[in-house]
Amino acid sequence: MKARDRLRIAVQKSGRLSDPAFDLLERCGLSFERGSDRLFCFSESEPVDLLLVRDDDIPALLAQGACDLGIVGRNKLNEFSSGMIEPPRELRALGFGACRLAIAVPRELDCDDVQALQDLRIATSHPKLLARWLEEREVSATVVTLSGSVEIAPRLGTADAVCDLVQSGATLAANRLREVETVLQSTAVLAAPAIVPEGARGELLALLLARLDSATHPRAARLLMLRSARDCLNSILRLLPPASRTSVLDVVGQPGQVMLQAWCAGDLGWRKLEEIKRAGARELFVLPVEKALA
Ligand code: PRT
Ligand code: ZN
């Protein structure tokens, strides 16, 4: 296989998104050896390579087509993409790295609505997102671009307010800042170039997305197994979550009994299981689906 037939995925080298990104790829059946000073990791099981970079570089690598996929915060992706004609696409939200890009002001500052931000200097490392948000609300404030340590800008006197990532709110509290507006709800996302690859790489990409979907919804699909009298079967089937994929098997030597196996994507909580049991089911098992080729 030629080198560029291999799929290339950009992942944060070290930081908040690195471990969850590696875990996710592992759950998709890709294993990599992680070296501390390496830029590339090669998968031996599949024709997939990882590029380990700073999160800030991932959107540009996608836009240039140097990588086929990237795992990055929506905040970084949207900041990069703002104003682009063909920006990289967000394919999936990944369920980790949740945070919000929020505007915060010093606690003592009187600021109860958006218009109160008028004429303030707001420090941020997401200047394009902030500028667009202010413009949409017709607020004219000065955007002060900083690459880090945004939260100390008001104390240093270089800004009146901040627009920074917030998770627990502890950093804002420690800096005596009060959150007043949310600019963006962010999460780690899987992103890809605007142009979809063709051929082997395109096929691999589709395969990986399918695996990712089953890996990121482990609870959505479970296997229900039970035994019941054949006469109870219809009542039990009516209780299964809609669109369950069901097989009914004969029990050898017991013509009045059946085994039921159902792939269910809905509620299988204790209450539901009690109902199914009352309808005549015995030996009920709910098993997680680790991998599925439907
Ligand atoms: O070295 P490299 O450039 O790759 O890493 P980085 O330092 O730029 O990024 P990193 O690892 O800090 O964050 C990567 C991504 O994680 C971000 O782009 C977000 O998408 C996501 N994320 C999730 C966060 C947070 N939560 C978060 N809390 N990124 C940063 N923070 C910081 C925030 O900037 C503030 O300083 O944590 C502080 C706030 O946290 P709380 O809990 O005190 O509110
Ligand atoms: Zn960064």
Short mmCIF file of C-alpha atoms and ligand atoms in Angstrom, two decimals:
data_model
loop_
_atom_site.label_atom_id
_atom_site.label_comp_id
_atom_site.label_asym_id
_atom_site.label_seq_id
_atom_site.Cartn_x
_atom_site.Cartn_y
_atom_site.Cartn_z
CA MET A 1 0.00 0.00 0.00
CA LYS A 2 1.36 3.46 -0.89
CA ALA A 3 1.97 5.75 2.09
CA ARG A 4 -0.91 8.12 1.33
CA ASP A 5 -3.37 5.28 0.98
CA ARG A 6 -3.14 5.17 4.74
CA LEU A 7 -5.61 7.21 6.72
CA ARG A 8 -4.03 9.97 8.78
CA ILE A 9 -5.63 11.18 12.03
CA ALA A 10 -4.43 14.25 13.93
CA VAL A 11 -4.63 13.99 17.71
CA GLN A 12 -3.46 16.34 20.46
CA LYS A 13 0.03 15.22 21.50
CA SER A 14 -0.40 15.97 25.17
CA GLY A 15 -3.19 17.78 26.91
CA ARG A 16 -6.78 17.39 27.99
CA LEU A 17 -7.93 15.63 24.81
CA SER A 18 -5.02 13.20 24.35
CA ASP A 19 -5.96 10.33 26.66
CA PRO A 20 -9.67 10.29 25.81
CA ALA A 21 -8.80 10.47 22.09
CA PHE A 22 -6.43 7.48 22.35
CA ASP A 23 -9.03 5.56 24.39
CA LEU A 24 -11.66 6.23 21.75
CA LEU A 25 -9.43 5.10 18.90
CA GLU A 26 -8.60 1.97 20.84
CA ARG A 27 -12.32 1.24 21.27
CA CYS A 28 -12.58 1.56 17.47
CA GLY A 29 -10.09 -1.30 17.17
CA LEU A 30 -6.99 0.82 16.47
CA SER A 31 -3.97 0.36 18.67
CA PHE A 32 -0.88 2.55 18.57
CA GLU A 33 2.37 2.66 20.41
CA ARG A 34 2.75 6.05 21.99
CA GLY A 35 6.27 7.39 22.15
CA SER A 36 6.88 10.54 24.18
CA ASP A 37 8.79 12.45 21.50
CA ARG A 38 7.18 11.07 18.38
CA LEU A 39 5.24 13.00 15.78
CA PHE A 40 3.86 9.90 14.05
CA CYS A 41 2.35 6.68 15.41
CA PHE A 42 1.62 3.82 13.05
CA SER A 43 -1.12 1.30 13.59
CA GLU A 44 -0.10 -2.23 12.81
CA SER A 45 -3.64 -3.59 12.77
CA GLU A 46 -5.04 -1.12 10.17
CA PRO A 47 -3.57 1.25 7.54
CA VAL A 48 -4.00 4.22 9.86
CA ASP A 49 -1.38 6.67 11.15
CA LEU A 50 -1.65 9.23 13.91
CA LEU A 51 -0.09 12.64 13.77
CA LEU A 52 0.59 13.98 17.27
CA VAL A 53 0.46 17.76 17.34
CA ARG A 54 -0.70 20.77 19.35
CA ASP A 55 -4.46 21.12 19.30
CA ASP A 56 -4.13 24.58 17.69
CA ASP A 57 -2.55 23.02 14.58
CA ILE A 58 -5.27 20.43 13.94
CA PRO A 59 -7.83 22.60 12.07
CA ALA A 60 -5.17 23.88 9.64
CA LEU A 61 -3.88 20.35 8.98
CA LEU A 62 -7.44 19.37 8.06
CA ALA A 63 -7.96 22.45 5.90
CA GLN A 64 -4.74 21.66 4.01
CA GLY A 65 -5.79 18.04 3.53
CA ALA A 66 -2.65 16.88 5.33
CA CYS A 67 -4.84 14.77 7.62
CA ASP A 68 -8.13 12.96 6.95
CA LEU A 69 -9.51 13.24 10.45
CA GLY A 70 -8.75 15.22 13.58
CA ILE A 71 -9.88 15.12 17.18
CA VAL A 72 -10.08 18.68 18.44
CA GLY A 73 -12.19 21.02 20.57
CA ARG A 74 -15.13 22.59 18.74
CA ASN A 75 -13.85 25.95 20.07
CA LYS A 76 -10.55 25.57 18.18
CA LEU A 77 -12.25 24.24 15.06
CA ASN A 78 -14.84 27.03 14.89
CA GLU A 79 -12.30 29.72 15.72
CA PHE A 80 -10.14 28.56 12.81
CA SER A 81 -13.09 28.08 10.45
CA SER A 82 -14.78 31.39 11.12
CA GLY A 83 -15.15 33.23 7.80
CA MET A 84 -13.74 30.39 5.67
CA ILE A 85 -15.50 29.41 2.45
CA GLU A 86 -14.79 25.69 2.69
CA PRO A 87 -13.97 25.03 6.36
CA PRO A 88 -13.21 21.59 7.80
CA ARG A 89 -16.41 19.75 8.72
CA GLU A 90 -17.47 18.64 12.20
CA LEU A 91 -18.46 14.99 11.74
CA ARG A 92 -19.29 13.88 15.28
CA ALA A 93 -19.40 15.30 18.80
CA LEU A 94 -17.38 12.92 20.95
CA GLY A 95 -18.71 13.18 24.49
CA PHE A 96 -15.53 14.38 26.22
CA GLY A 97 -13.70 17.69 26.60
CA ALA A 98 -16.96 19.51 27.37
CA CYS A 99 -16.57 23.18 28.27
CA ARG A 100 -18.02 26.54 27.30
CA LEU A 101 -16.51 29.68 25.89
CA ALA A 102 -17.92 32.31 28.20
CA ILE A 103 -17.63 36.01 28.88
CA ALA A 104 -16.81 36.89 32.48
CA VAL A 105 -16.40 40.20 34.22
CA PRO A 106 -14.86 41.23 37.57
CA ARG A 107 -17.39 40.43 40.33
CA GLU A 108 -17.86 44.05 41.30
CA LEU A 109 -18.56 45.24 37.74
CA ASP A 110 -22.20 46.06 37.10
CA CYS A 111 -23.03 44.02 34.01
CA ASP A 112 -26.44 42.44 33.72
CA ASP A 113 -27.08 42.34 30.01
CA VAL A 114 -25.21 42.13 26.73
CA GLN A 115 -25.37 45.89 26.12
CA ALA A 116 -23.36 46.44 29.31
CA LEU A 117 -20.36 44.97 27.44
CA GLN A 118 -20.40 47.98 25.12
CA ASP A 119 -17.00 49.72 24.92
CA LEU A 120 -15.29 47.19 27.21
CA ARG A 121 -11.94 45.59 26.37
CA ILE A 122 -12.41 41.81 26.36
CA ALA A 123 -9.37 39.51 26.47
CA THR A 124 -9.60 36.17 24.68
CA SER A 125 -7.69 33.51 22.79
CA HIS A 126 -10.77 33.05 20.54
CA PRO A 127 -10.89 36.50 18.88
CA LYS A 128 -12.84 35.53 15.76
CA LEU A 129 -15.61 33.75 17.67
CA LEU A 130 -15.89 36.61 20.13
CA ALA A 131 -15.90 39.29 17.41
CA ARG A 132 -18.66 37.51 15.51
CA TRP A 133 -20.73 37.00 18.67
CA LEU A 134 -20.42 40.72 19.54
CA GLU A 135 -21.23 41.76 15.99
CA GLU A 136 -24.37 39.60 15.92
CA ARG A 137 -25.56 41.45 19.04
CA GLU A 138 -24.47 44.84 17.74
CA VAL A 139 -22.15 45.39 20.68
CA SER A 140 -19.01 47.32 19.93
CA ALA A 141 -16.31 46.18 22.30
CA THR A 142 -12.53 45.89 21.82
CA VAL A 143 -11.27 42.34 21.39
CA VAL A 144 -7.85 41.90 23.02
CA THR A 145 -6.16 38.78 21.66
CA LEU A 146 -4.05 36.76 24.11
CA SER A 147 -2.57 33.32 23.58
CA GLY A 148 -2.89 32.20 27.22
CA SER A 149 -3.48 33.25 30.84
CA VAL A 150 -6.57 35.14 29.73
CA GLU A 151 -8.11 35.12 33.18
CA ILE A 152 -5.52 37.42 34.72
CA ALA A 153 -5.93 40.21 32.13
CA PRO A 154 -8.42 42.27 34.20
CA ARG A 155 -6.10 42.18 37.23
CA LEU A 156 -3.18 43.27 35.03
CA GLY A 157 -5.31 46.11 33.68
CA THR A 158 -4.92 44.97 30.06
CA ALA A 159 -8.66 44.20 29.71
CA ASP A 160 -11.96 44.88 31.48
CA ALA A 161 -13.46 41.42 30.90
CA VAL A 162 -12.48 38.01 29.54
CA CYS A 163 -13.89 35.49 27.10
CA ASP A 164 -12.35 32.15 28.07
CA LEU A 165 -13.04 28.43 28.31
CA VAL A 166 -14.84 27.43 31.48
CA GLN A 167 -15.49 23.98 32.82
CA SER A 168 -16.09 23.92 36.58
CA GLY A 169 -15.86 27.69 36.99
CA ALA A 170 -13.08 27.34 39.59
CA THR A 171 -10.55 29.37 37.58
CA LEU A 172 -12.99 32.25 37.18
CA ALA A 173 -13.83 32.15 40.88
CA ALA A 174 -10.15 32.11 41.85
CA ASN A 175 -9.68 35.23 39.76
CA ARG A 176 -12.77 36.95 41.21
CA LEU A 177 -14.54 36.86 37.84
CA ARG A 178 -18.28 36.31 37.25
CA GLU A 179 -19.63 34.52 34.19
CA VAL A 180 -22.21 36.60 32.31
CA GLU A 181 -22.69 35.19 28.79
CA THR A 182 -22.00 31.95 26.89
CA VAL A 183 -20.48 32.41 23.44
CA LEU A 184 -20.15 28.70 22.52
CA GLN A 185 -20.89 25.29 24.06
CA SER A 186 -17.86 23.19 23.20
CA THR A 187 -16.91 19.53 23.22
CA ALA A 188 -14.23 17.44 21.56
CA VAL A 189 -15.28 16.68 18.01
CA LEU A 190 -14.18 14.50 15.14
CA ALA A 191 -13.48 16.79 12.20
CA ALA A 192 -12.52 16.21 8.57
CA PRO A 193 -11.47 18.23 5.51
CA ALA A 194 -14.25 19.73 3.40
CA ILE A 195 -13.41 17.30 0.59
CA VAL A 196 -14.21 13.64 1.27
CA PRO A 197 -11.39 11.27 0.20
CA GLU A 198 -12.07 8.66 -2.46
CA GLY A 199 -10.78 5.11 -2.94
CA ALA A 200 -9.17 3.10 -0.17
CA ARG A 201 -8.92 6.04 2.21
CA GLY A 202 -12.58 6.92 1.69
CA GLU A 203 -13.61 3.33 2.43
CA LEU A 204 -11.47 3.21 5.52
CA LEU A 205 -12.94 6.49 6.71
CA ALA A 206 -16.51 5.17 6.36
CA LEU A 207 -15.53 1.98 8.20
CA LEU A 208 -13.95 3.93 11.01
CA LEU A 209 -17.00 6.18 11.38
CA ALA A 210 -19.26 3.14 11.65
CA ARG A 211 -17.00 1.65 14.33
CA LEU A 212 -16.87 4.96 16.13
CA ASP A 213 -20.65 5.17 16.18
CA SER A 214 -20.97 1.79 17.80
CA ALA A 215 -18.13 2.58 20.21
CA THR A 216 -19.64 5.91 21.29
CA HIS A 217 -23.13 4.55 21.87
CA PRO A 218 -22.33 1.46 23.94
CA ARG A 219 -25.46 1.82 26.02
CA ALA A 220 -27.69 2.47 23.06
CA ALA A 221 -27.36 -1.10 21.87
CA ARG A 222 -27.73 -4.03 24.25
CA LEU A 223 -28.54 -7.66 23.87
CA LEU A 224 -31.57 -8.95 25.78
CA MET A 225 -31.80 -12.72 26.23
CA LEU A 226 -34.63 -14.56 27.92
CA ARG A 227 -36.61 -17.80 28.03
CA SER A 228 -40.39 -17.98 28.09
CA ALA A 229 -43.40 -20.13 27.32
CA ARG A 230 -44.33 -19.84 23.66
CA ASP A 231 -47.79 -18.56 24.70
CA CYS A 232 -46.26 -15.53 26.44
CA LEU A 233 -44.17 -14.50 23.47
CA ASN A 234 -46.51 -11.91 21.97
CA SER A 235 -47.01 -10.09 25.28
CA ILE A 236 -43.23 -9.98 25.76
CA LEU A 237 -42.56 -8.73 22.22
CA ARG A 238 -45.01 -5.86 22.78
CA LEU A 239 -42.93 -4.67 25.74
CA LEU A 240 -39.60 -4.51 23.89
CA PRO A 241 -38.24 -1.08 22.89
CA PRO A 242 -39.38 -0.02 19.40
CA ALA A 243 -37.21 -1.24 16.51
CA SER A 244 -35.59 -4.03 18.55
CA ARG A 245 -34.12 -6.70 16.28
CA THR A 246 -35.49 -9.96 17.56
CA SER A 247 -34.81 -13.66 16.98
CA VAL A 248 -36.88 -16.44 18.53
CA LEU A 249 -35.24 -19.85 18.95
CA ASP A 250 -36.77 -23.22 19.78
CA VAL A 251 -35.57 -24.96 22.94
CA VAL A 252 -34.58 -28.53 22.08
CA GLY A 253 -36.78 -31.06 23.89
CA GLN A 254 -39.17 -28.40 25.25
CA PRO A 255 -41.70 -27.59 22.49
CA GLY A 256 -43.68 -25.19 24.71
CA GLN A 257 -40.60 -23.06 25.45
CA VAL A 258 -38.66 -20.52 23.37
CA MET A 259 -35.48 -18.50 23.76
CA LEU A 260 -35.66 -14.87 22.69
CA GLN A 261 -32.69 -12.78 21.69
CA ALA A 262 -33.23 -9.08 20.95
CA TRP A 263 -30.84 -6.31 20.00
CA CYS A 264 -32.41 -3.31 21.72
CA ALA A 265 -31.59 0.37 21.45
CA GLY A 266 -34.07 1.71 24.01
CA ASP A 267 -35.10 1.53 27.64
CA LEU A 268 -34.11 -1.72 29.36
CA GLY A 269 -34.14 -0.39 32.91
CA TRP A 270 -35.17 -2.41 35.98
CA ARG A 271 -38.80 -1.32 35.73
CA LYS A 272 -39.01 -2.47 32.10
CA LEU A 273 -37.34 -5.80 32.97
CA GLU A 274 -39.86 -6.36 35.80
CA GLU A 275 -42.69 -5.81 33.29
CA ILE A 276 -41.12 -8.29 30.87
CA LYS A 277 -40.72 -10.79 33.70
CA ARG A 278 -44.38 -10.34 34.74
CA ALA A 279 -45.34 -11.05 31.13
CA GLY A 280 -43.79 -14.51 31.53
CA ALA A 281 -40.06 -14.16 30.83
CA ARG A 282 -37.54 -16.20 32.81
CA GLU A 283 -33.72 -16.17 32.86
CA LEU A 284 -33.44 -12.58 31.67
CA PHE A 285 -30.00 -11.27 30.76
CA VAL A 286 -29.05 -7.83 29.46
CA LEU A 287 -25.58 -7.86 27.91
CA PRO A 288 -23.54 -4.91 26.64
CA VAL A 289 -22.71 -4.99 22.93
CA GLU A 290 -19.00 -4.41 22.65
CA LYS A 291 -18.70 -4.73 18.89
CA ALA A 292 -21.31 -5.21 16.21
CA LEU A 293 -21.31 -5.85 12.48
CA ALA A 294 -24.98 -5.55 11.63
O1 PRT B 1 -0.38 22.10 24.07
P1 PRT B 1 -1.66 22.30 23.34
O2 PRT B 1 -1.73 23.61 22.57
O3 PRT B 1 -1.99 21.10 22.50
O4 PRT B 1 -2.81 22.31 24.48
P2 PRT B 1 -3.64 23.50 25.13
O5 PRT B 1 -2.99 23.84 26.42
O6 PRT B 1 -3.90 24.60 24.15
O7 PRT B 1 -5.03 22.80 25.34
P3 PRT B 1 -5.65 22.01 26.58
O8 PRT B 1 -5.10 20.63 26.64
O9 PRT B 1 -5.65 22.83 27.83
O10 PRT B 1 -7.19 21.96 26.08
C1 PRT B 1 -7.52 21.33 24.91
C2 PRT B 1 -9.02 21.47 24.70
O11 PRT B 1 -9.71 20.92 25.84
C3 PRT B 1 -9.57 22.88 24.61
O12 PRT B 1 -9.39 23.47 23.33
C4 PRT B 1 -11.04 22.66 24.92
O13 PRT B 1 -11.73 22.22 23.75
C5 PRT B 1 -11.01 21.50 25.93
N1 PRT B 1 -11.25 21.92 27.33
C6 PRT B 1 -12.18 21.37 28.14
C7 PRT B 1 -10.61 22.87 28.04
C8 PRT B 1 -11.19 22.90 29.31
N2 PRT B 1 -12.16 21.95 29.34
C9 PRT B 1 -10.69 23.82 30.29
N3 PRT B 1 -11.21 23.84 31.40
N4 PRT B 1 -9.58 23.70 27.72
C10 PRT B 1 -9.11 24.54 28.64
N5 PRT B 1 -9.63 24.65 29.90
C11 PRT B 1 -8.96 25.65 30.80
C12 PRT B 1 -9.48 27.08 30.58
O14 PRT B 1 -8.75 27.71 29.55
C13 PRT B 1 -9.25 27.72 31.93
O15 PRT B 1 -7.91 28.12 32.09
O16 PRT B 1 -9.21 25.37 32.16
C14 PRT B 1 -9.50 26.55 32.88
C15 PRT B 1 -10.94 26.57 33.29
O17 PRT B 1 -11.32 25.40 33.92
P4 PRT B 1 -12.29 25.44 35.18
O18 PRT B 1 -12.61 23.99 35.48
O19 PRT B 1 -11.54 26.09 36.28
O20 PRT B 1 -13.51 26.22 34.79
ZN ZN B 2 -3.41 24.76 22.28
#
